[in-house]
Amino acid sequence: MVQVVFEKVSKAYGDTVAIPGLDLTIESGEFVSLLGPSGCGKSTTLRMLAGLEQPSSGSIRIGDRDVVNLAPAARDIAMVFQSYALYPHMTVAENICYPLKKRGVAKADRAIKLAEVAALLQLEPLLARKPGQLSGGQQQRVALGRALVREPSVFLLDEPLSNLDASLRAHMRAELIELHRRLGKTMVYVTHDQLEAMTMSSRIAVMRAGELQQFAPPDEIYNRPANVFVAGFIGTPAMALAEGSLADGGGHLVVHVGPLAVALPYAAAARPAAVTVGIRPEDVLVGEGPWQAQVRLVEPTGYETIVALDAGGLALTARVPGSNALRVGETVAFDLRRERIHLFDKSDGRRWEPAGR
Amino acid sequence: MPDIALQRSGLSRERRDALLGLLLIAPTVLVLGAVIVYPLLSAIALSFQSVYTPTLEGHWVGLANYRELLGSGGFWAALLTTAIWTVGTLTLQVLIGVAMALLLHQNIIFRSLARSLVLFPYFLSTVVAVLVWRWLFNDLYGIVNHALMAAGIIDAPVNWLGAMPNAMLSIMVVGAWKFFPFVVIAVLARLQTIPEALYEAARIDGAGPISRFFDVTLPQLRDVLTIVILLRTVWDFKEFDLIYLMTGGGPVNGTRTLPLIVYQQAFGLNQMGMAAAYAVSMMLVMLVFMLAYLQRARKAAA
Amino acid sequence: MKKRPAWIVSLITWPIVLVIAFPLLWMLITSVKPAAELFSTSPTLLPKAITFEHYARVLQDTPFLQYFANSMILATSTTVVVISISVLGAYSLVRFAYPGRETLASLVLFTYLLPSVVLISPLYLMLVSIGLANTLASLVIAYTTFALPYALWLLRSFMAGIPQDLESAAMVDGASRMGAFVDVVLPQALPGIISTALFTFILAWNEYLYALVLVNSDEARPLTTGVMTMLISAFNIEWSLLMAASVLMSVPLIIIFAFFQRHLTSGFGAGGVKG
């Protein structure tokens, strides 16, 4: 059981700094997702962990060893690539056995391990085929098999599901979750898909432009995003964000956003001058309430309807259960779940919580 | 394996990697250094000497070779001849090459056989090509003369290789025949990557076949043609085998290109130093051309 | 692509193809025509009689077989040497980072375009001074001057097309850098290596100038210069023998072309034309 620690890890390409300084500690047995938009440095981070790229400075520890100067082969890791990277000229069986061969495992033992992995991932009928003859989902399982066969300390997965179609992706997500539960190994998973991160991880590391934005369990990321970026990035449909200010409304906090003045059940003590206000769609209650808004767009999804509202210039999104009769141009009343309104200090984008929350 | 040894050496991974890379390219560098760089420098050094080929004895003469070269009519005449030959055969190569590529791109019957037949001349030995064409051009027994006479185009056999401008035209034709497949292969490969959707869009916009060629095909071929023309120009310019074997430079130096002069100087007149001077001058001309061409191409692409 | 054959285009194209192929067909026809037919003043298109006497004479009465053997040894040796060196060199240029790499790549390109005539004098001097004049070894050395840059350029393109992920996976799986090269890159590059080897073989087989300058004894003479010297003298050109010799000389090329055409032309797409 091994811990993975990034300490002051930086990466620069010539004059461009991709990652200024990363500090991240992944506990043994965790499933951690590195999540962020493309170019945020998540893949680079993973590759540095794998040894496929060298950090410009800092140390990376797997267990108690600093691995920065070790070749990938010496790090006791396994990796599943986005492209699967299966060896095209080898059969499935040879692909899976390759890591064992490289470690000098005897032929008989190789066969045993191959059988175990093949049974686990239902690869038995495919063993004699070449990667070119497999479907995307099958290739993915072979790549997984090749990673599993060596029983390494840490598993690295670089967007392994992004090349699969939606239904297969859902299925594989479930399989990966089950695999992690069964093996209990430390897994580091790179993805740009928040659904994957949210459903699979014990903790999510949200990254942007090479910097760590927040490293926390999924529900904390969702319910208490650390800054404006995380708040807007996580959650579909996205959280509505708008400029606002805080005021003292006779002892309790009042937040002014757009034309609304929303009283919050918190003390009005020390507060930032300007804030960014965030409201998730499920916290906008359409039907009854003190405010009015015009319906701009109606998107029925079957289970619910996503409604875009315009409250006097303030753009909000709401989720309304069921398919209802709202029409574009209609005016509706709405309310907000006061205690679920997110506030971010406008000066640095960081989350601000009033005393008592 | 060398990389494992490097691993134990204690150097950082980046350094180790770089060293391995250098190790892998070392044989190449050594060989190229020995058989190209060193001889090239020697050639330049040679050009400042006068060396008698059979005995290989020589002495320094400074710029005398170059002065003689530039002053003699021979160099300039050969330069002109080389230019004429290059432009002539290149034009034929490109025109025929592009045309054949366009035709072979279509779904003609027995297409692979047609392709094979068209491409084969390029892979043939120049010796064989020359022998065949000299036989074809033979004034007494060659089929070219016979066919033309039978068709009534000429009355008497033509001396294809022994008179000017016939000799120049003949080598241009043979050069075109031998080398145009290079153009075909390159252009055909490029044609096959042009998305069908572009032509469909053009057709919907009302473009006929001719304007489809000029508006869709040709712009797509631009990069390939730029490179192909550069390469073929350089290679045609320095072509020795074909001209030497077809006409030997004759009649009366009518087809004596710069490469031929170099050879004649070195092994005919036994003047290796002078030959080197001609060779270096030839290289300079090519270098100037290449730089000018690349600059123009870069500007055009920008 | 259209499924229906393009009949009209075929009607235009095939005559042109036949015109282009005619010289070679004529060579074949000439090589089996009896001498009498050959030297009549009204030559026939198709031979009235077929004879293999010219072939027999070439094979039995001339050093042709010696030259053929020389060419074989020469082309094969050159190919082996060039491929060994260039496979490693191309890999280095494509997958490693070290100071001077780009300069090296440009230099390789430059040598690609160098005229052989520039090098013949100094190479001749060099080979004489190390005592290798007039040997097949001298030709192998000389042929690498143009074959190596070409092979490097081709292989570089082929190798650049191999996804880097494969080597990364191999290294994570436990292979060393060179282990990944042998296990993954070489098998993937095999079509490219075959193409390059065939190209090199053909280049070496067809080379004339260096053979002309560096070798003038029959023991070491390859076919290109051999055929020209043995059958062409000041007084007589033995056309019938020459045509037969030409056909025989081209046999390896025909075989390679017939079976490996795809390999040969893919080389152009990948690297022969890229700048």
Tab-separated table of N, CA and C in Angstrom, chain C residues 133-214:
chain	number	residue	atom	x	y	z
C	133	ALA	N	41.741	0.831	-53.762
C	133	ALA	CA	41.350	1.117	-55.136
C	133	ALA	C	40.992	-0.162	-55.862
C	134	ASN	N	40.012	-0.072	-56.719
C	134	ASN	CA	39.688	-1.206	-57.573
C	134	ASN	C	39.094	-2.403	-56.844
C	135	THR	N	38.490	-2.186	-55.700
C	135	THR	CA	37.873	-3.311	-54.997
C	135	THR	C	36.386	-3.069	-54.820
C	136	LEU	N	35.652	-4.150	-54.565
C	136	LEU	CA	34.228	-4.010	-54.276
C	136	LEU	C	34.024	-3.209	-52.996
C	137	ALA	N	34.951	-3.385	-52.032
C	137	ALA	CA	34.818	-2.652	-50.774
C	137	ALA	C	34.799	-1.153	-51.032
C	138	SER	N	35.642	-0.713	-51.989
C	138	SER	CA	35.672	0.724	-52.264
C	138	SER	C	34.321	1.196	-52.771
C	139	LEU	N	33.661	0.352	-53.527
C	139	LEU	CA	32.355	0.748	-54.034
C	139	LEU	C	31.320	0.787	-52.919
C	140	VAL	N	31.401	-0.170	-52.010
C	140	VAL	CA	30.448	-0.153	-50.898
C	140	VAL	C	30.606	1.156	-50.122
C	141	ILE	N	31.854	1.527	-49.867
C	141	ILE	CA	32.093	2.783	-49.160
C	141	ILE	C	31.530	3.953	-49.952
C	142	ALA	N	31.818	3.965	-51.244
C	142	ALA	CA	31.349	5.081	-52.063
C	142	ALA	C	29.833	5.138	-52.117
C	143	TYR	N	29.191	3.973	-52.227
C	143	TYR	CA	27.734	3.972	-52.358
C	143	TYR	C	27.051	4.473	-51.107
C	144	THR	N	27.698	4.292	-49.952
C	144	THR	CA	27.031	4.794	-48.750
C	144	THR	C	26.926	6.317	-48.782
C	145	THR	N	27.771	6.987	-49.612
C	145	THR	CA	27.676	8.454	-49.619
C	145	THR	C	26.305	8.921	-50.032
C	146	PHE	N	25.674	8.236	-50.977
C	146	PHE	CA	24.351	8.726	-51.343
C	146	PHE	C	23.240	7.872	-50.747
C	147	ALA	N	23.543	6.606	-50.447
C	147	ALA	CA	22.486	5.741	-49.933
C	147	ALA	C	22.144	6.062	-48.487
C	148	LEU	N	23.139	6.393	-47.679
C	148	LEU	CA	22.883	6.612	-46.259
C	148	LEU	C	21.968	7.807	-45.996
C	149	PRO	N	22.232	8.983	-46.579
C	149	PRO	CA	21.305	10.092	-46.311
C	149	PRO	C	19.882	9.762	-46.751
C	150	TYR	N	19.776	9.097	-47.889
C	150	TYR	CA	18.453	8.763	-48.393
C	150	TYR	C	17.735	7.818	-47.441
C	151	ALA	N	18.449	6.790	-46.999
C	151	ALA	CA	17.849	5.820	-46.075
C	151	ALA	C	17.458	6.501	-44.764
C	152	LEU	N	18.318	7.366	-44.274
C	152	LEU	CA	18.021	8.083	-43.035
C	152	LEU	C	16.742	8.884	-43.179
C	153	TRP	N	16.637	9.558	-44.321
C	153	TRP	CA	15.474	10.412	-44.499
C	153	TRP	C	14.189	9.598	-44.561
C	154	LEU	N	14.223	8.504	-45.293
C	154	LEU	CA	13.049	7.641	-45.401
C	154	LEU	C	12.676	7.050	-44.048
C	155	LEU	N	13.663	6.474	-43.373
C	155	LEU	CA	13.382	5.804	-42.099
C	155	LEU	C	12.900	6.790	-41.055
C	156	ARG	N	13.451	7.987	-41.089
C	156	ARG	CA	13.028	9.015	-40.162
C	156	ARG	C	11.521	9.242	-40.280
C	157	SER	N	11.044	9.374	-41.510
C	157	SER	CA	9.610	9.568	-41.713
C	157	SER	C	8.803	8.380	-41.231
C	158	PHE	N	9.261	7.190	-41.556
C	158	PHE	CA	8.519	5.997	-41.137
C	158	PHE	C	8.432	5.925	-39.625
C	159	MET	N	9.566	6.173	-38.977
C	159	MET	CA	9.576	6.028	-37.520
C	159	MET	C	8.770	7.122	-36.854
C	160	ALA	N	8.786	8.313	-37.436
C	160	ALA	CA	8.009	9.393	-36.835
C	160	ALA	C	6.541	9.049	-36.818
C	161	GLY	N	6.115	8.180	-37.735
C	161	GLY	CA	4.710	7.812	-37.805
C	161	GLY	C	4.287	6.759	-36.795
C	162	ILE	N	5.226	6.214	-36.049
C	162	ILE	CA	4.869	5.220	-35.045
C	162	ILE	C	4.452	5.954	-33.775
C	163	PRO	N	3.272	5.637	-33.223
C	163	PRO	CA	2.803	6.397	-32.063
C	163	PRO	C	3.769	6.258	-30.889
C	164	GLN	N	4.067	7.361	-30.277
C	164	GLN	CA	5.030	7.336	-29.192
C	164	GLN	C	4.495	6.572	-27.983
C	165	ASP	N	3.168	6.537	-27.855
C	165	ASP	CA	2.547	5.812	-26.748
C	165	ASP	C	3.014	4.370	-26.655
C	166	LEU	N	3.277	3.752	-27.814
C	166	LEU	CA	3.682	2.343	-27.786
C	166	LEU	C	4.992	2.173	-27.029
C	167	GLU	N	5.951	3.038	-27.317
C	167	GLU	CA	7.212	2.929	-26.587
C	167	GLU	C	7.028	3.281	-25.120
C	168	SER	N	6.169	4.307	-24.855
C	168	SER	CA	5.913	4.662	-23.466
C	168	SER	C	5.333	3.468	-22.723
C	169	ALA	N	4.370	2.801	-23.349
C	169	ALA	CA	3.757	1.637	-22.702
C	169	ALA	C	4.800	0.566	-22.437
C	170	ALA	N	5.663	0.339	-23.410
C	170	ALA	CA	6.687	-0.694	-23.228
C	170	ALA	C	7.610	-0.340	-22.073
C	171	MET	N	7.950	0.942	-21.956
C	171	MET	CA	8.848	1.338	-20.873
C	171	MET	C	8.164	1.213	-19.526
C	172	VAL	N	6.885	1.571	-19.456
C	172	VAL	CA	6.162	1.404	-18.204
C	172	VAL	C	6.060	-0.089	-17.880
C	173	ASP	N	5.916	-0.899	-18.925
C	173	ASP	CA	5.788	-2.339	-18.719
C	173	ASP	C	7.089	-2.992	-18.305
C	174	GLY	N	8.176	-2.248	-18.341
C	174	GLY	CA	9.412	-2.834	-17.847
C	174	GLY	C	10.553	-2.888	-18.848
C	175	ALA	N	10.344	-2.365	-20.050
C	175	ALA	CA	11.428	-2.407	-21.019
C	175	ALA	C	12.350	-1.211	-20.831
C	176	SER	N	13.638	-1.433	-21.125
C	176	SER	CA	14.548	-0.299	-21.143
C	176	SER	C	14.305	0.450	-22.443
C	177	ARG	N	14.953	1.603	-22.604
C	177	ARG	CA	14.792	2.388	-23.823
C	177	ARG	C	15.060	1.546	-25.066
C	178	MET	N	16.192	0.860	-25.070
C	178	MET	CA	16.543	0.078	-26.248
C	178	MET	C	15.682	-1.176	-26.334
C	179	GLY	N	15.250	-1.682	-25.155
C	179	GLY	CA	14.339	-2.816	-25.170
C	179	GLY	C	13.045	-2.449	-25.874
C	180	ALA	N	12.537	-1.259	-25.576
C	180	ALA	CA	11.322	-0.797	-26.234
C	180	ALA	C	11.563	-0.672	-27.731
C	181	PHE	N	12.760	-0.232	-28.099
C	181	PHE	CA	13.100	-0.083	-29.505
C	181	PHE	C	13.010	-1.427	-30.226
C	182	VAL	N	13.604	-2.447	-29.617
C	182	VAL	CA	13.624	-3.759	-30.259
C	182	VAL	C	12.247	-4.419	-30.251
C	183	ASP	N	11.554	-4.302	-29.112
C	183	ASP	CA	10.276	-5.011	-28.993
C	183	ASP	C	9.145	-4.333	-29.741
C	184	VAL	N	9.175	-3.027	-29.802
C	184	VAL	CA	8.018	-2.311	-30.338
C	184	VAL	C	8.323	-1.547	-31.625
C	185	VAL	N	9.399	-0.743	-31.608
C	185	VAL	CA	9.646	0.128	-32.757
C	185	VAL	C	10.045	-0.671	-33.989
C	186	LEU	N	10.977	-1.583	-33.826
C	186	LEU	CA	11.440	-2.339	-34.997
C	186	LEU	C	10.313	-3.110	-35.679
C	187	PRO	N	9.511	-3.866	-34.932
C	187	PRO	CA	8.417	-4.566	-35.626
C	187	PRO	C	7.464	-3.610	-36.338
C	188	GLN	N	7.186	-2.484	-35.706
C	188	GLN	CA	6.284	-1.525	-36.332
C	188	GLN	C	6.917	-0.874	-37.542
C	189	ALA	N	8.211	-0.681	-37.500
C	189	ALA	CA	8.889	-0.002	-38.599
C	189	ALA	C	9.248	-0.956	-39.721
C	190	LEU	N	8.949	-2.216	-39.526
C	190	LEU	CA	9.404	-3.217	-40.504
C	190	LEU	C	9.007	-2.911	-41.952
C	191	PRO	N	7.763	-2.539	-42.238
C	191	PRO	CA	7.444	-2.190	-43.627
C	191	PRO	C	8.333	-1.068	-44.141
C	192	GLY	N	8.568	-0.081	-43.295
C	192	GLY	CA	9.431	1.026	-43.685
C	192	GLY	C	10.860	0.566	-43.908
C	193	ILE	N	11.309	-0.341	-43.069
C	193	ILE	CA	12.679	-0.832	-43.227
C	193	ILE	C	12.805	-1.623	-44.523
C	194	ILE	N	11.775	-2.417	-44.806
C	194	ILE	CA	11.803	-3.164	-46.067
C	194	ILE	C	11.838	-2.214	-47.249
C	195	SER	N	10.964	-1.207	-47.219
C	195	SER	CA	10.965	-0.216	-48.301
C	195	SER	C	12.345	0.373	-48.490
C	196	THR	N	12.915	0.828	-47.383
C	196	THR	CA	14.202	1.487	-47.470
C	196	THR	C	15.265	0.525	-47.968
C	197	ALA	N	15.214	-0.714	-47.499
C	197	ALA	CA	16.213	-1.683	-47.944
C	197	ALA	C	16.103	-1.909	-49.447
C	198	LEU	N	14.861	-2.034	-49.928
C	198	LEU	CA	14.680	-2.257	-51.362
C	198	LEU	C	15.195	-1.075	-52.167
C	199	PHE	N	14.880	0.122	-51.685
C	199	PHE	CA	15.335	1.322	-52.362
C	199	PHE	C	16.852	1.384	-52.427
C	200	THR	N	17.457	1.089	-51.284
C	200	THR	CA	18.915	1.123	-51.226
C	200	THR	C	19.502	0.104	-52.186
C	201	PHE	N	18.912	-1.083	-52.203
C	201	PHE	CA	19.400	-2.118	-53.094
C	201	PHE	C	19.343	-1.637	-54.537
C	202	ILE	N	18.214	-1.052	-54.909
C	202	ILE	CA	18.049	-0.591	-56.283
C	202	ILE	C	19.043	0.521	-56.604
C	203	LEU	N	19.199	1.471	-55.682
C	203	LEU	CA	20.165	2.541	-55.907
C	203	LEU	C	21.557	1.970	-56.141
C	204	ALA	N	21.934	1.021	-55.291
C	204	ALA	CA	23.272	0.455	-55.421
C	204	ALA	C	23.391	-0.363	-56.712
C	205	TRP	N	22.355	-1.076	-57.052
C	205	TRP	CA	22.381	-1.904	-58.251
C	205	TRP	C	22.559	-1.039	-59.500
C	206	ASN	N	21.945	0.139	-59.491
C	206	ASN	CA	21.926	0.979	-60.679
C	206	ASN	C	23.047	1.995	-60.775
C	207	GLU	N	23.875	2.100	-59.770
C	207	GLU	CA	24.859	3.169	-59.728
C	207	GLU	C	25.922	2.990	-60.809
C	208	TYR	N	26.283	4.067	-61.455
C	208	TYR	CA	27.236	3.991	-62.563
C	208	TYR	C	28.520	4.788	-62.322
C	209	LEU	N	28.384	6.058	-61.972
C	209	LEU	CA	29.546	6.945	-61.940
C	209	LEU	C	30.655	6.466	-61.013
C	210	TYR	N	30.293	6.108	-59.796
C	210	TYR	CA	31.339	5.665	-58.880
C	210	TYR	C	32.015	4.401	-59.378
C	211	ALA	N	31.214	3.517	-59.952
C	211	ALA	CA	31.807	2.301	-60.492
C	211	ALA	C	32.766	2.658	-61.623
C	212	LEU	N	32.397	3.634	-62.402
C	212	LEU	CA	33.230	4.054	-63.512
C	212	LEU	C	34.589	4.567	-63.025
C	213	VAL	N	34.553	5.377	-61.999
C	213	VAL	CA	35.761	6.039	-61.535
C	213	VAL	C	36.640	5.133	-60.673
C	214	LEU	N	35.982	4.333	-59.836
C	214	LEU	CA	36.761	3.645	-58.810
C	214	LEU	C	37.231	2.250	-59.197
